[in-house]
PDB file of C-alpha atoms in Angstrom:
ATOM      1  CA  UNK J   1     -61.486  24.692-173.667  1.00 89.00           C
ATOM      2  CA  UNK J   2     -64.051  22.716-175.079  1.00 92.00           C
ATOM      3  CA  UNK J   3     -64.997  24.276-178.607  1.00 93.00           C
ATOM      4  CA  UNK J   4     -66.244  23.479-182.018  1.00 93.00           C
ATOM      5  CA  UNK J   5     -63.301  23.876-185.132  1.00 91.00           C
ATOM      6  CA  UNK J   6     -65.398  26.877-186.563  1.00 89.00           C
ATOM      7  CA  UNK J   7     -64.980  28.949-183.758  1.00 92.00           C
ATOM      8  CA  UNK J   8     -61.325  28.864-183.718  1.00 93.00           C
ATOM      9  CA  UNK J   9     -61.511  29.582-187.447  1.00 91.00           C
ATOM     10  CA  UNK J  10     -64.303  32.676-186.902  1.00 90.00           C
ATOM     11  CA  UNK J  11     -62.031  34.026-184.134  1.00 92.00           C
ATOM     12  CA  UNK J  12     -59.415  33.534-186.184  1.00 91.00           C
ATOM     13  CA  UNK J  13     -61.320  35.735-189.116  1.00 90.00           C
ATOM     14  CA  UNK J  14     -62.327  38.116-185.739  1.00 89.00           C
ATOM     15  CA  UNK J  15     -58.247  38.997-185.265  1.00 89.00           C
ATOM     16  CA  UNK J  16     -58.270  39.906-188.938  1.00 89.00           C
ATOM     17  CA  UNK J  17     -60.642  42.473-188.442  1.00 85.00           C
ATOM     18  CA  UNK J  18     -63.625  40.472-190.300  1.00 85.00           C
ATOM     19  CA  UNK J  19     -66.136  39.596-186.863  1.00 75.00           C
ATOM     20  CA  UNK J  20     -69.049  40.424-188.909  1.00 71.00           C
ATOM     21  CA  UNK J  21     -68.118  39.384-192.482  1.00 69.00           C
ATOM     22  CA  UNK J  22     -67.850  35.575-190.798  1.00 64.00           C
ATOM     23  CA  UNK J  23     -71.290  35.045-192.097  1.00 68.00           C
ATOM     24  CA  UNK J  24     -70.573  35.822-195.673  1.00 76.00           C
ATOM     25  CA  UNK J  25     -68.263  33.074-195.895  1.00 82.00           C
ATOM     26  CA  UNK J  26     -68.909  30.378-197.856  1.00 84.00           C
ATOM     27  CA  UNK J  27     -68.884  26.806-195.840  1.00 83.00           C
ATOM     28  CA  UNK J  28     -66.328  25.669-198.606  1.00 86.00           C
ATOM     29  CA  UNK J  29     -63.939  28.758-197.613  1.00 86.00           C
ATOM     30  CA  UNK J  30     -64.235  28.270-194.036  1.00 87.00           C
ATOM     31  CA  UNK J  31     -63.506  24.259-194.708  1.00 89.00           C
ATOM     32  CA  UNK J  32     -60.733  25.075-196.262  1.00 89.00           C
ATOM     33  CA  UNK J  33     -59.476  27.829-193.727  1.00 90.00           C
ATOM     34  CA  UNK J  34     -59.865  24.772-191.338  1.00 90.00           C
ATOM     35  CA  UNK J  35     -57.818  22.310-193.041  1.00 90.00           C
ATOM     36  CA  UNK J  36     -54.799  24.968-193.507  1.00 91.00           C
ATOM     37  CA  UNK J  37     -55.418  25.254-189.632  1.00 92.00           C
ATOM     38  CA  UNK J  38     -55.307  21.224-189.507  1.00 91.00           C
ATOM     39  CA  UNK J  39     -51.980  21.142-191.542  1.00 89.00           C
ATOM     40  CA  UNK J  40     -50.627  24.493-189.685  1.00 90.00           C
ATOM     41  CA  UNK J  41     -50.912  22.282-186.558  1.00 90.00           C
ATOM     42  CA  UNK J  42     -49.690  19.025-188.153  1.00 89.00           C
ATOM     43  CA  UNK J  43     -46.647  20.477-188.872  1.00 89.00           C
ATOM     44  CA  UNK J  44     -46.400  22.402-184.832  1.00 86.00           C
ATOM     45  CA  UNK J  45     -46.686  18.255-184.058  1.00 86.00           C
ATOM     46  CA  UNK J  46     -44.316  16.572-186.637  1.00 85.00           C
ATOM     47  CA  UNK J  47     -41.751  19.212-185.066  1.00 81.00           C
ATOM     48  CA  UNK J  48     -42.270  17.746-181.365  1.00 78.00           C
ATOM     49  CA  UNK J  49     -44.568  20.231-180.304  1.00 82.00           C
ATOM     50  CA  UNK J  50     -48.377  18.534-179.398  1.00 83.00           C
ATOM     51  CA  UNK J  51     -51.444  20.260-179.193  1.00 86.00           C
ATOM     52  CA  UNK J  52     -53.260  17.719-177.105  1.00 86.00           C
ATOM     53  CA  UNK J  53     -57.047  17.584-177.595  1.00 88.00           C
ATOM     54  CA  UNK J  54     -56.887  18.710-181.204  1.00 90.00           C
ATOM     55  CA  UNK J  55     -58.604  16.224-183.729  1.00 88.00           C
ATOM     56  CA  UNK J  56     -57.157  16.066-186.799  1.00 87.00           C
ATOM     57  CA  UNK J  57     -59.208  15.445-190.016  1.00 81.00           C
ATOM     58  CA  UNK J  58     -59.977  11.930-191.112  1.00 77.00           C
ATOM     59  CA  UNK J  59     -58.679  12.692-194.881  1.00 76.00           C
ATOM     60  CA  UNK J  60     -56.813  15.268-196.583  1.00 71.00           C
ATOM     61  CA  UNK J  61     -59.143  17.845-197.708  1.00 69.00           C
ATOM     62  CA  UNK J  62     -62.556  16.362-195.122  1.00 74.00           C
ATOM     63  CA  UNK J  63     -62.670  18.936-192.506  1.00 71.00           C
ATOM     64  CA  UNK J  64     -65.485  18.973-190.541  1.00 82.00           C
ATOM     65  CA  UNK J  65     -66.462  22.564-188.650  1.00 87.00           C
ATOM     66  CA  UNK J  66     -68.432  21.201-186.160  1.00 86.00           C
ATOM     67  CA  UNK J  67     -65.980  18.457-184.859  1.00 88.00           C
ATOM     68  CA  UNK J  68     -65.449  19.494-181.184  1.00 92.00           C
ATOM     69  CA  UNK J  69     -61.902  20.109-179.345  1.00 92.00           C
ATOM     70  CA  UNK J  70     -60.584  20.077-176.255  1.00 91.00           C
ATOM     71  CA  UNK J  71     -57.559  21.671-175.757  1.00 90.00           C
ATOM     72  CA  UNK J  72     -56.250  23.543-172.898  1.00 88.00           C
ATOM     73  CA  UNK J  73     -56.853  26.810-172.121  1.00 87.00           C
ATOM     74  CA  UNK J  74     -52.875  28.340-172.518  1.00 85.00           C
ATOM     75  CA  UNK J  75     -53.160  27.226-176.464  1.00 89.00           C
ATOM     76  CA  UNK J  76     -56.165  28.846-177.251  1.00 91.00           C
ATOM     77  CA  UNK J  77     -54.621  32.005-178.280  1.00 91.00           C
ATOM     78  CA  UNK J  78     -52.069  29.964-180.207  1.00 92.00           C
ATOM     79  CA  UNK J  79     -54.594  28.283-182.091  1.00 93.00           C
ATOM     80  CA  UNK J  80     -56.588  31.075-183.222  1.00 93.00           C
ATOM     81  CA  UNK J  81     -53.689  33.044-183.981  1.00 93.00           C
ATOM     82  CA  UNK J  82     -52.769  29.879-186.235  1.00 93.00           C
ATOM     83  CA  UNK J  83     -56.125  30.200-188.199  1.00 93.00           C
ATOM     84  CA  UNK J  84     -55.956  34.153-188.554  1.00 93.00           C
ATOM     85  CA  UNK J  85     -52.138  33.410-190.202  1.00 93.00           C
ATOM     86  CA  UNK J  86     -53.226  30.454-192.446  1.00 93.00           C
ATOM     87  CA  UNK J  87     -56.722  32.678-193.612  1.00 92.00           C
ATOM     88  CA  UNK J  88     -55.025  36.248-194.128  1.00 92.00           C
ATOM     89  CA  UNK J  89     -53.428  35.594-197.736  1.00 89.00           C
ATOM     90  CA  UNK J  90     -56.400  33.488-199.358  1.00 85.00           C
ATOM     91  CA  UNK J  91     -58.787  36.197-198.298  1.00 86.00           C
ATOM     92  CA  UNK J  92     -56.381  39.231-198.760  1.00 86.00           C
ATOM     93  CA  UNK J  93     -56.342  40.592-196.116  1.00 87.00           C
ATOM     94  CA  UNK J  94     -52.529  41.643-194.604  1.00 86.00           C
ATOM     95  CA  UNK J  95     -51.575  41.126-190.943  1.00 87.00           C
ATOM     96  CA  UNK J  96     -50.738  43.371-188.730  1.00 88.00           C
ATOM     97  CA  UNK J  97     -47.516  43.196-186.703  1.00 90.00           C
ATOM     98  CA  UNK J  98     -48.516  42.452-183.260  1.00 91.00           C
ATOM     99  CA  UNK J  99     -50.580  38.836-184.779  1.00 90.00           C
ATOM    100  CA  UNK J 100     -47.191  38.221-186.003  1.00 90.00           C
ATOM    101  CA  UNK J 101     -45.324  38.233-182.921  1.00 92.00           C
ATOM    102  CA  UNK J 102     -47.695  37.263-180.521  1.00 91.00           C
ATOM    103  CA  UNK J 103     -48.292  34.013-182.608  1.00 89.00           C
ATOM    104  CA  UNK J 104     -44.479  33.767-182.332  1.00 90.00           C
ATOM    105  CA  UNK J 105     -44.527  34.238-178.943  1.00 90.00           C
ATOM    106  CA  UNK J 106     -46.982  31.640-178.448  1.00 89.00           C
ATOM    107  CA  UNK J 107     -45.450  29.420-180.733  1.00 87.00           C
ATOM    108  CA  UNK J 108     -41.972  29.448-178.833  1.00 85.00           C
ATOM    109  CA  UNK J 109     -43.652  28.781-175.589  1.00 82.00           C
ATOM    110  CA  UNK J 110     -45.237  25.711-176.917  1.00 83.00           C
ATOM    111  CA  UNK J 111     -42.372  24.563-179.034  1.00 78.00           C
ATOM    112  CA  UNK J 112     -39.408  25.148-175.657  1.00 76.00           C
ATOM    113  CA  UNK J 113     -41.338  26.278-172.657  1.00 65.00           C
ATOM    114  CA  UNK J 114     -42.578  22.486-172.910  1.00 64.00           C
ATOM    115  CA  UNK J 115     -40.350  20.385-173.469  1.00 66.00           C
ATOM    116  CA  UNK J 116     -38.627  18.333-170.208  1.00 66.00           C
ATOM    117  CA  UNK J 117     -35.107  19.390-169.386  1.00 62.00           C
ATOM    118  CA  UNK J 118     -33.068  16.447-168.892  1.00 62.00           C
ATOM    119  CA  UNK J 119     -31.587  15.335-165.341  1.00 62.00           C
ATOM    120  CA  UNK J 120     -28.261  14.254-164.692  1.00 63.00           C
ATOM    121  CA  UNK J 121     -27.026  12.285-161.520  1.00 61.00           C
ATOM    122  CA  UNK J 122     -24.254  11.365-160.478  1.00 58.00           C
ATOM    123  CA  UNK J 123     -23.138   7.895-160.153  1.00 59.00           C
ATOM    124  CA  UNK J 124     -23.062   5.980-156.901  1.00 62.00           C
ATOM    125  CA  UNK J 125     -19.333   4.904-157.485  1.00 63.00           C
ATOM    126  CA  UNK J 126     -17.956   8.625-157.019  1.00 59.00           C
ATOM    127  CA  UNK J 127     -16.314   9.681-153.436  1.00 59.00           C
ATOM    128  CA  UNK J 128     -17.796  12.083-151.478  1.00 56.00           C
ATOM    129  CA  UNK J 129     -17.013  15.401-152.065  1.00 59.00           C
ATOM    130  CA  UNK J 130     -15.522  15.164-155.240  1.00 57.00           C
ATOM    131  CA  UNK J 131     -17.752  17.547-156.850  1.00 60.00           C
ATOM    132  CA  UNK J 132     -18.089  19.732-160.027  1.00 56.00           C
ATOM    133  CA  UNK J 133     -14.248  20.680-160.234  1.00 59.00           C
ATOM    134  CA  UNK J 134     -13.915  23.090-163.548  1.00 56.00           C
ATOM    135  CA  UNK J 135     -10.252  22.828-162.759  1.00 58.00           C
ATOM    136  CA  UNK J 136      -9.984  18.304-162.649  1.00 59.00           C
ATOM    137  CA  UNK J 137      -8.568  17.051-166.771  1.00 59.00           C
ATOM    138  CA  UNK J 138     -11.113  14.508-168.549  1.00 58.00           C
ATOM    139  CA  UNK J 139     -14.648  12.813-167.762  1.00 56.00           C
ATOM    140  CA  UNK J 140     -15.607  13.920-164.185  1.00 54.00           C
ATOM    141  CA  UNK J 141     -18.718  11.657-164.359  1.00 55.00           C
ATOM    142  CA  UNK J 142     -18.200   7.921-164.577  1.00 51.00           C
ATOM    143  CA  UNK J 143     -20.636   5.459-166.086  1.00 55.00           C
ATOM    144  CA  UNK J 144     -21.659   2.682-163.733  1.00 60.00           C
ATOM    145  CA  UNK J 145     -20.808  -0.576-164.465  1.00 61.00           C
ATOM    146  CA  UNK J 146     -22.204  -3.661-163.183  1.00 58.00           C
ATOM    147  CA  UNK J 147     -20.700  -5.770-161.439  1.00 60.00           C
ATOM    148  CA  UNK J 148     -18.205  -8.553-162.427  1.00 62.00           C
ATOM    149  CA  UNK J 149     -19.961 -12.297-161.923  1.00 57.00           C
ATOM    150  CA  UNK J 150     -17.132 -14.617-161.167  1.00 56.00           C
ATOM    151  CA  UNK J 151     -19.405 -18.252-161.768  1.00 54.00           C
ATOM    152  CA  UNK J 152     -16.881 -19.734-164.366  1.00 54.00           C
ATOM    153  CA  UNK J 153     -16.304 -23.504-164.495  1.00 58.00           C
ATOM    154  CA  UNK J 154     -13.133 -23.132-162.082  1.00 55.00           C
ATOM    155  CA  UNK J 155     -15.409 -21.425-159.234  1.00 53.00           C
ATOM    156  CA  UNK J 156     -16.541 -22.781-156.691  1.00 54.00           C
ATOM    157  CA  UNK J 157     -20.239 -22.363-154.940  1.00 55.00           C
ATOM    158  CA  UNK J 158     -21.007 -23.757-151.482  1.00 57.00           C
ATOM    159  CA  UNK J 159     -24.278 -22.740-150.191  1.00 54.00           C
ATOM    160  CA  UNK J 160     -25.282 -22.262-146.473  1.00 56.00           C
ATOM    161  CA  UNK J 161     -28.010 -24.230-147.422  1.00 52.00           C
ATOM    162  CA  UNK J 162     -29.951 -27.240-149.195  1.00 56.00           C
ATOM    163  CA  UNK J 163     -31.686 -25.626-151.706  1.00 54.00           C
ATOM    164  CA  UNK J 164     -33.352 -28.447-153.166  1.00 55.00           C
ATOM    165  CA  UNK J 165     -34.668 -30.284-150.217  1.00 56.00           C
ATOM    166  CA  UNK J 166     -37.677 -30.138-148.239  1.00 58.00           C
ATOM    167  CA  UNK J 167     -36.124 -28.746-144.650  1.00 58.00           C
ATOM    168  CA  UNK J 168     -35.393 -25.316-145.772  1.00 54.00           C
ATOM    169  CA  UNK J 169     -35.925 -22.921-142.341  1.00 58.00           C
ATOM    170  CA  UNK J 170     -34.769 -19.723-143.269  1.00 57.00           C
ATOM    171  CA  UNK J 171     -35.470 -18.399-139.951  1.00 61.00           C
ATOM    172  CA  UNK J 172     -32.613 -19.957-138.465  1.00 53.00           C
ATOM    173  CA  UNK J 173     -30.126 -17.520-140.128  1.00 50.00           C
TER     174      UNK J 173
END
């Protein structure tokens, strides 16, 4: 959803109950609603968790409302309930119980819902059938190793062919 900041932070205001009062704000309130919102964020990031599209402010304390974002649609809500946490103490104003866990909820599908579960396989050295056997002692998976190069100075190396002269026909193999 393509969007200016401020209208994350009004409808942020909006879930506090304050839709109308938006326009009583002063511009230095709703800057600083927005940078709360930038650090809110920072910190969703800094624990793994991207909100991709988001532009962070420049500076510490430079917010700029109109800067537009781009994020995708599942993290509006997330977003906006972000702002309506980070603006509900400065402007005294207490939050209800279902902002609370909804934000939560949104929060834990962005923080595990997202993240890639890793993939195991087994290695190509491993008979067939041998399976997942709960019942087998010790490591069931073994790493792969590569293999053993026996080129030492007491080996030998006779190649089918001359390597280094003109007449090499492959195609005669």
């Amino acid at each position: 959803m393509r969007a200016p900041k401020s209208y994350f932070v009004e409808q942020g205001l909006a879930e506090l109950g304050l839709s109308g009062a938006v326009y009583d704000f002063e511009p230095e309130d709703l800057e600083r609603i927005s940078n709360r919102l930038d650090a809110n964020l920072a910190e969703l990031e800094s624990k793994g968790a991207r909100i991709p599209g988001w532009q962070f402010a420049d500076a510490p304390g430079v917010s700029n409302l109109s800067t537009e974002v781009n994020i995708p649609t599942a993290l509006v809500n997330l977003v906006i309930l972000s702002a309506a946490i980070v603006a509900a103490p400065s402007i005294g104003k207490s939050l209800h119980s279902v902002t609370v866990a909804q934000l939560k909820i949104a929060r834990d599908n962005l923080l595990f819902f997202n993240k890639p579960i890793p993939q195991y396989q087994r290695p190509s050295n491993m008979p067939v059938g041998s399976g997942n056997q709960p019942w087998a002692d010790g490591v069931q998976f073994y790493p792969q190793r590569p293999p053993k190069l026996d080129a030492g100075p007491d080996s030998h190396m006779a190649p089918d062919m001359e390597l280094w002269s003109g007449n090499n026909n492959i195609e005669g193999f």
